[in-house]
């Protein structure tokens, strides 16, 4: 079994311990935001900008939605982008057939794993789900697709059943698994604990060390932001060993959104010294583009990309910045191609007379 696991070693095998892999889901989960619908041209423009930004994997859409979705994914695949193009699929052969129409070679399959979703959404049993699951994996493998498996609603699933779902995927040669906190159930501490428990559980299942498992299997954390913890939860998951983070530009996504790409990249870079392929000076350009196309106006105080996050009015802060910017700077705006701004106002104090 150890030899089998070594054979499934993928993109992360020789990466540095703190290498961060970004899966951007702006064009899939982002577009699922209520009222958001990108045109064909907009999706292509965003895809090219994400590629230029340095995103590792672009989750491009859901082919089974129809011909227009299939056409734009086909065009992305033909655009010679550096990023891998990933399709998102439900656990059914119909979805995989739609992916094959696009010419995609990378397919993500989402598997509902909580009992509430198994019983009340799929209206089936765990045993029947596993039977269907294996049939879909067989079909995908027979068509030479490189598959990743996502456990939908993983944070509400029975841990032993979750391990079984992932173990089946690994036995089929899957190189990347996703832990989806679909309903934003976790906090940063439980996110850390769940990923740690997952790694230990799978290592025990295959009778290998967690270290070897982490070298041969990519763990992807997909979080949501219902309690404003999208970035914090991803940070916790990363510290526990999830070296792949699913995120979206500006946090665009279902309900309150997803882990914001710009936040997790900057946080891990500064707090964990993570290495990433993201060109940080291009973050603002991509953020503004997605803001425009989505019609979702950002708050001025939105971390990293908000218009006012490097603006200062309080005289104490202005005085400190003038004396030495390090007094009130940890995140240097220059990294993003931005700069500090002084704002005249009530709290400006003696600096009101400064031109």
Short mmCIF file of C-alpha atoms in Angstrom, two decimals:
data_model
loop_
_atom_site.label_atom_id
_atom_site.label_comp_id
_atom_site.label_asym_id
_atom_site.label_seq_id
_atom_site.Cartn_x
_atom_site.Cartn_y
_atom_site.Cartn_z
CA UNK A 1 0.00 0.00 0.00
CA UNK A 2 2.91 2.36 0.68
CA UNK A 3 4.11 1.80 -2.88
CA UNK A 4 0.61 2.55 -4.14
CA UNK A 5 0.54 5.82 -2.24
CA UNK A 6 3.96 6.79 -3.53
CA UNK A 7 2.68 6.27 -7.07
CA UNK A 8 -0.13 8.78 -6.56
CA UNK A 9 2.33 11.50 -5.59
CA UNK A 10 1.30 14.63 -7.46
CA UNK A 11 2.10 18.27 -7.59
CA UNK A 12 3.00 18.63 -3.93
CA UNK A 13 5.54 15.81 -3.55
CA UNK A 14 8.68 17.91 -3.85
CA UNK A 15 7.23 21.25 -2.81
CA UNK A 16 8.60 23.17 0.12
CA UNK A 17 6.88 22.63 3.47
CA UNK A 18 5.26 26.06 3.33
CA UNK A 19 4.33 26.11 -0.36
CA UNK A 20 0.77 27.32 -0.85
CA UNK A 21 -1.23 26.00 -3.81
CA UNK A 22 -4.17 28.19 -4.83
CA UNK A 23 -7.36 26.83 -6.38
CA UNK A 24 -9.41 29.81 -7.48
CA UNK A 25 -13.15 29.21 -7.63
CA UNK A 26 -14.30 32.69 -8.68
CA UNK A 27 -15.69 31.30 -11.94
CA UNK A 28 -17.54 28.45 -10.20
CA UNK A 29 -18.49 29.11 -6.57
CA UNK A 30 -18.06 32.85 -7.12
CA UNK A 31 -20.55 32.87 -9.96
CA UNK A 32 -22.98 30.91 -7.77
CA UNK A 33 -23.47 34.10 -5.74
CA UNK A 34 -27.08 35.18 -5.99
CA UNK A 35 -27.49 37.62 -8.87
CA UNK A 36 -24.02 37.09 -10.36
CA UNK A 37 -23.73 35.85 -13.94
CA UNK A 38 -20.56 36.39 -15.96
CA UNK A 39 -20.75 36.61 -19.72
CA UNK A 40 -18.60 34.37 -21.92
CA UNK A 41 -16.22 37.26 -22.56
CA UNK A 42 -16.06 38.17 -18.88
CA UNK A 43 -15.26 34.60 -17.87
CA UNK A 44 -12.45 34.44 -20.40
CA UNK A 45 -11.06 37.78 -19.27
CA UNK A 46 -11.15 36.71 -15.62
CA UNK A 47 -9.50 33.38 -16.48
CA UNK A 48 -6.64 35.13 -18.28
CA UNK A 49 -6.21 37.59 -15.40
CA UNK A 50 -6.19 34.76 -12.86
CA UNK A 51 -3.57 33.00 -14.92
CA UNK A 52 -1.48 36.16 -15.05
CA UNK A 53 -1.93 36.55 -11.31
CA UNK A 54 -0.25 33.17 -10.83
CA UNK A 55 -3.19 31.01 -9.71
CA UNK A 56 -2.20 27.33 -9.78
CA UNK A 57 -5.61 25.86 -10.60
CA UNK A 58 -8.69 27.59 -12.01
CA UNK A 59 -12.00 25.95 -11.11
CA UNK A 60 -13.62 27.00 -14.35
CA UNK A 61 -17.25 26.02 -13.99
CA UNK A 62 -19.84 23.25 -14.16
CA UNK A 63 -20.04 21.69 -17.65
CA UNK A 64 -23.37 19.95 -17.06
CA UNK A 65 -25.01 23.40 -16.83
CA UNK A 66 -25.14 23.43 -20.62
CA UNK A 67 -23.47 24.17 -23.92
CA UNK A 68 -22.53 27.76 -23.12
CA UNK A 69 -20.63 26.64 -20.02
CA UNK A 70 -18.98 23.84 -21.98
CA UNK A 71 -17.97 26.25 -24.72
CA UNK A 72 -16.24 28.73 -22.42
CA UNK A 73 -14.39 25.94 -20.59
CA UNK A 74 -13.27 24.53 -23.95
CA UNK A 75 -11.99 28.00 -24.88
CA UNK A 76 -10.06 28.26 -21.61
CA UNK A 77 -8.47 24.90 -22.30
CA UNK A 78 -7.46 26.15 -25.76
CA UNK A 79 -5.98 29.41 -24.47
CA UNK A 80 -2.58 27.98 -23.48
CA UNK A 81 -2.91 29.13 -19.89
CA UNK A 82 -0.29 28.07 -17.37
CA UNK A 83 -2.90 27.23 -14.72
CA UNK A 84 -4.62 23.84 -14.70
CA UNK A 85 -8.29 24.10 -15.71
CA UNK A 86 -10.56 22.17 -13.39
CA UNK A 87 -14.23 21.32 -13.90
CA UNK A 88 -16.67 20.84 -11.02
CA UNK A 89 -19.02 17.86 -11.08
CA UNK A 90 -21.65 16.20 -8.99
CA UNK A 91 -21.26 12.52 -8.20
CA UNK A 92 -23.01 11.29 -11.35
CA UNK A 93 -21.93 9.98 -14.73
CA UNK A 94 -24.01 12.62 -16.56
CA UNK A 95 -21.75 15.32 -15.13
CA UNK A 96 -18.58 13.46 -16.11
CA UNK A 97 -19.90 13.06 -19.65
CA UNK A 98 -20.38 16.83 -19.83
CA UNK A 99 -16.80 17.37 -18.65
CA UNK A 100 -15.53 15.06 -21.39
CA UNK A 101 -17.31 17.17 -24.01
CA UNK A 102 -15.13 20.15 -23.03
CA UNK A 103 -11.90 18.24 -23.51
CA UNK A 104 -10.91 18.81 -19.89
CA UNK A 105 -8.51 16.34 -18.30
CA UNK A 106 -8.94 17.52 -14.68
CA UNK A 107 -12.28 16.91 -12.98
CA UNK A 108 -13.38 17.60 -9.44
CA UNK A 109 -16.17 15.36 -8.11
CA UNK A 110 -18.18 16.56 -5.13
CA UNK A 111 -19.51 13.85 -2.80
CA UNK A 112 -22.09 14.78 -0.12
CA UNK A 113 -20.86 13.08 3.06
CA UNK A 114 -22.98 14.31 5.96
CA UNK A 115 -25.88 12.09 6.95
CA UNK A 116 -28.31 14.98 6.63
CA UNK A 117 -27.34 15.50 2.98
CA UNK A 118 -27.17 11.79 2.21
CA UNK A 119 -30.66 11.20 3.62
CA UNK A 120 -32.45 14.45 2.86
CA UNK A 121 -30.77 15.72 -0.31
CA UNK A 122 -29.74 12.55 -2.14
CA UNK A 123 -32.45 10.49 -0.39
CA UNK A 124 -30.18 7.48 -0.23
CA UNK A 125 -28.03 5.53 2.23
CA UNK A 126 -24.30 5.44 2.91
CA UNK A 127 -24.07 1.99 1.28
CA UNK A 128 -25.90 3.09 -1.87
CA UNK A 129 -23.82 6.28 -2.03
CA UNK A 130 -20.57 4.29 -1.98
CA UNK A 131 -21.85 2.07 -4.79
CA UNK A 132 -22.67 5.11 -6.95
CA UNK A 133 -19.41 6.77 -5.95
CA UNK A 134 -17.33 3.82 -7.15
CA UNK A 135 -19.25 3.63 -10.44
CA UNK A 136 -18.52 7.31 -11.13
CA UNK A 137 -14.85 6.86 -10.23
CA UNK A 138 -14.68 3.81 -12.53
CA UNK A 139 -16.21 5.81 -15.35
CA UNK A 140 -13.87 8.77 -14.86
CA UNK A 141 -10.83 6.51 -14.68
CA UNK A 142 -11.88 4.65 -17.82
CA UNK A 143 -11.72 8.00 -19.65
CA UNK A 144 -8.30 8.89 -18.24
CA UNK A 145 -9.52 11.86 -16.23
CA UNK A 146 -7.33 13.16 -13.43
CA UNK A 147 -9.84 13.33 -10.61
CA UNK A 148 -9.93 15.18 -7.31
CA UNK A 149 -12.55 14.32 -4.71
CA UNK A 150 -14.37 16.84 -2.56
CA UNK A 151 -16.29 15.88 0.56
CA UNK A 152 -19.27 18.24 0.61
CA UNK A 153 -20.40 19.22 4.12
CA UNK A 154 -17.37 17.40 5.53
CA UNK A 155 -17.51 19.40 8.76
CA UNK A 156 -20.88 17.80 9.64
CA UNK A 157 -19.91 14.28 8.56
CA UNK A 158 -19.16 11.21 10.64
CA UNK A 159 -15.35 11.04 10.83
CA UNK A 160 -15.03 7.31 10.14
CA UNK A 161 -17.30 7.55 7.08
CA UNK A 162 -15.33 10.56 5.86
CA UNK A 163 -12.09 8.56 6.12
CA UNK A 164 -13.71 5.74 4.13
CA UNK A 165 -14.72 8.16 1.35
CA UNK A 166 -11.21 9.58 1.07
CA UNK A 167 -9.58 6.13 1.32
CA UNK A 168 -11.65 4.89 -1.61
CA UNK A 169 -10.51 7.90 -3.64
CA UNK A 170 -6.85 7.21 -2.81
CA UNK A 171 -7.26 3.56 -3.81
CA UNK A 172 -8.41 4.83 -7.23
CA UNK A 173 -5.24 6.90 -7.60
CA UNK A 174 -6.70 10.27 -6.58
CA UNK A 175 -3.93 12.76 -5.75
CA UNK A 176 -5.95 15.54 -4.19
CA UNK A 177 -8.84 15.53 -1.73
CA UNK A 178 -10.96 18.45 -0.61
CA UNK A 179 -12.34 19.09 2.86
CA UNK A 180 -15.33 21.36 2.30
CA UNK A 181 -16.71 23.35 5.23
CA UNK A 182 -19.78 23.95 3.10
CA UNK A 183 -21.91 25.65 5.74
CA UNK A 184 -19.15 27.51 7.56
CA UNK A 185 -19.46 25.31 10.66
CA UNK A 186 -15.82 25.48 11.75
CA UNK A 187 -13.71 28.00 13.61
CA UNK A 188 -9.91 28.31 13.17
CA UNK A 189 -9.22 25.92 16.05
CA UNK A 190 -11.63 23.20 14.92
CA UNK A 191 -10.42 23.64 11.32
CA UNK A 192 -6.90 22.89 12.51
CA UNK A 193 -8.09 19.91 14.54
CA UNK A 194 -10.21 18.44 11.73
CA UNK A 195 -7.38 18.54 9.18
CA UNK A 196 -4.96 17.10 11.72
CA UNK A 197 -7.42 14.32 12.58
CA UNK A 198 -8.00 13.66 8.88
CA UNK A 199 -4.29 13.27 8.20
CA UNK A 200 -3.80 11.00 11.19
CA UNK A 201 -6.89 8.95 10.35
CA UNK A 202 -5.84 8.33 6.76
CA UNK A 203 -2.27 7.53 7.79
CA UNK A 204 -3.59 4.99 10.29
CA UNK A 205 -5.96 3.54 7.68
CA UNK A 206 -3.06 2.86 5.31
CA UNK A 207 -0.61 2.01 8.09
CA UNK A 208 1.88 4.71 7.12
CA UNK A 209 3.22 7.83 8.81
CA UNK A 210 1.38 11.17 8.53
CA UNK A 211 4.61 12.58 7.08
CA UNK A 212 4.57 10.15 4.16
CA UNK A 213 0.87 10.76 3.61
CA UNK A 214 1.42 14.53 3.42
CA UNK A 215 4.13 13.97 0.81
CA UNK A 216 1.91 11.84 -1.38
CA UNK A 217 -1.51 13.43 -1.05
CA UNK A 218 -2.66 17.02 -1.49
CA UNK A 219 -5.27 18.20 1.03
CA UNK A 220 -7.42 21.09 -0.16
CA UNK A 221 -9.45 23.18 2.30
CA UNK A 222 -12.59 24.87 0.95
CA UNK A 223 -14.17 27.26 3.42
CA UNK A 224 -17.00 29.77 3.54
CA UNK A 225 -17.34 33.09 5.31
CA UNK A 226 -20.75 33.06 7.01
CA UNK A 227 -19.25 34.09 10.36
CA UNK A 228 -16.43 36.17 8.89
CA UNK A 229 -13.95 33.32 9.50
CA UNK A 230 -13.16 32.30 5.93
CA UNK A 231 -9.55 33.46 6.06
CA UNK A 232 -8.97 32.43 9.67
CA UNK A 233 -10.30 28.92 9.05
CA UNK A 234 -8.13 28.50 5.96
CA UNK A 235 -5.14 29.67 8.00
CA UNK A 236 -5.90 27.05 10.66
CA UNK A 237 -6.31 24.33 8.04
CA UNK A 238 -3.04 25.29 6.36
CA UNK A 239 -1.14 25.14 9.65
CA UNK A 240 -2.50 21.61 10.13
CA UNK A 241 -1.28 20.46 6.72
CA UNK A 242 -3.81 21.56 4.09
CA UNK A 243 -1.33 23.00 1.61
CA UNK A 244 -4.02 23.70 -0.98
CA UNK A 245 -6.59 26.43 -0.36
CA UNK A 246 -9.76 26.93 -2.41
CA UNK A 247 -10.63 30.60 -2.50
CA UNK A 248 -12.09 33.33 -4.68
CA UNK A 249 -11.24 36.89 -5.62
CA UNK A 250 -12.85 39.31 -3.13
CA UNK A 251 -14.33 36.28 -1.37
CA UNK A 252 -17.11 36.13 -3.98
CA UNK A 253 -19.26 33.04 -3.42
CA UNK A 254 -22.39 31.40 -2.04
CA UNK A 255 -24.18 33.28 0.76
CA UNK A 256 -21.51 35.30 2.62
CA UNK A 257 -18.84 34.09 0.22
CA UNK A 258 -15.64 32.06 0.25
CA UNK A 259 -12.17 32.49 1.66
CA UNK A 260 -10.89 35.62 -0.13
CA UNK A 261 -7.85 34.88 -2.28
CA UNK A 262 -6.19 38.19 -1.52
CA UNK A 263 -6.57 37.74 2.24
CA UNK A 264 -5.28 34.17 2.56
CA UNK A 265 -2.34 34.82 0.22
CA UNK A 266 -1.22 37.90 2.13
CA UNK A 267 -1.90 36.39 5.56
CA UNK A 268 0.05 33.20 4.90
CA UNK A 269 2.88 35.11 3.25
CA UNK A 270 3.28 37.42 6.25
CA UNK A 271 2.36 35.10 9.13
CA UNK A 272 3.70 31.76 7.96
CA UNK A 273 6.36 32.76 5.42
CA UNK A 274 4.49 30.77 2.78
CA UNK A 275 5.82 30.56 -0.75
CA UNK A 276 3.24 31.18 -3.47
CA UNK A 277 3.16 31.74 -7.20
CA UNK A 278 0.83 34.75 -6.81
CA UNK A 279 2.10 38.07 -8.20
CA UNK A 280 0.91 40.35 -5.40
CA UNK A 281 1.23 43.52 -7.44
CA UNK A 282 -1.53 42.21 -9.71
CA UNK A 283 -4.03 41.52 -6.91
CA UNK A 284 -5.64 44.96 -7.08
CA UNK A 285 -6.19 44.78 -10.84
CA UNK A 286 -7.91 41.41 -10.60
CA UNK A 287 -9.95 42.49 -7.57
CA UNK A 288 -11.27 45.57 -9.37
CA UNK A 289 -12.11 43.50 -12.45
CA UNK A 290 -14.15 40.97 -10.45
CA UNK A 291 -15.82 43.78 -8.53
CA UNK A 292 -16.90 45.35 -11.83
CA UNK A 293 -18.07 42.15 -13.54
CA UNK A 294 -19.88 40.77 -10.48
CA UNK A 295 -21.60 44.03 -9.59
CA UNK A 296 -20.64 43.44 -5.95
CA UNK A 297 -19.22 46.73 -4.64
CA UNK A 298 -16.49 46.25 -2.05
CA UNK A 299 -16.49 47.95 1.33
CA UNK A 300 -13.85 50.69 1.60
CA UNK A 301 -12.47 48.82 4.62
CA UNK A 302 -12.31 45.42 2.86
CA UNK A 303 -8.98 43.90 3.96
CA UNK A 304 -6.15 44.12 1.43
CA UNK A 305 -8.17 45.57 -1.48
CA UNK A 306 -10.52 48.14 0.08
CA UNK A 307 -10.05 51.72 -1.08
CA UNK A 308 -9.35 53.05 2.43
CA UNK A 309 -7.30 50.30 4.09
CA UNK A 310 -4.05 52.27 3.76
CA UNK A 311 -5.58 55.66 4.56
CA UNK A 312 -4.90 57.47 7.84
CA UNK A 313 -6.60 60.39 9.59
CA UNK A 314 -5.71 60.06 13.28
CA UNK A 315 -2.93 62.52 14.13
CA UNK A 316 -1.13 59.99 16.33
CA UNK A 317 -0.86 57.55 13.42
CA UNK A 318 0.06 60.23 10.90
CA UNK A 319 2.80 61.49 13.20
CA UNK A 320 4.14 57.96 13.63
CA UNK A 321 4.10 57.26 9.89
CA UNK A 322 5.89 60.50 9.07
CA UNK A 323 8.61 59.72 11.59
CA UNK A 324 9.05 56.12 10.45
CA UNK A 325 6.50 54.14 8.46
CA UNK A 326 7.35 51.02 10.43
CA UNK A 327 5.57 52.58 13.42
CA UNK A 328 2.20 51.81 11.86
CA UNK A 329 3.03 49.44 9.01
CA UNK A 330 3.15 45.64 9.13
CA UNK A 331 1.54 45.00 5.76
CA UNK A 332 3.45 47.25 3.38
CA UNK A 333 1.08 48.65 0.71
CA UNK A 334 3.99 48.75 -1.73
CA UNK A 335 3.81 44.94 -1.97
CA UNK A 336 0.44 45.47 -3.65
CA UNK A 337 1.58 48.45 -5.69
CA UNK A 338 -0.28 50.73 -3.31
CA UNK A 339 0.76 53.49 -0.89
CA UNK A 340 -0.29 55.20 2.32
CA UNK A 341 -2.66 58.19 2.14
CA UNK A 342 -3.17 60.92 4.72
CA UNK A 343 -6.78 62.12 5.04
CA UNK A 344 -7.62 65.56 6.41
CA UNK A 345 -10.33 65.36 9.05
CA UNK A 346 -11.52 65.77 12.62
CA UNK A 347 -8.78 63.59 14.08
CA UNK A 348 -5.85 65.06 12.14
CA UNK A 349 -4.72 67.24 15.03
CA UNK A 350 -1.72 69.55 14.52
CA UNK A 351 -1.20 68.08 11.05
CA UNK A 352 -4.26 69.93 9.77
CA UNK A 353 -1.89 72.67 8.65
CA UNK A 354 0.17 70.30 6.51
CA UNK A 355 -0.46 70.77 2.80
#
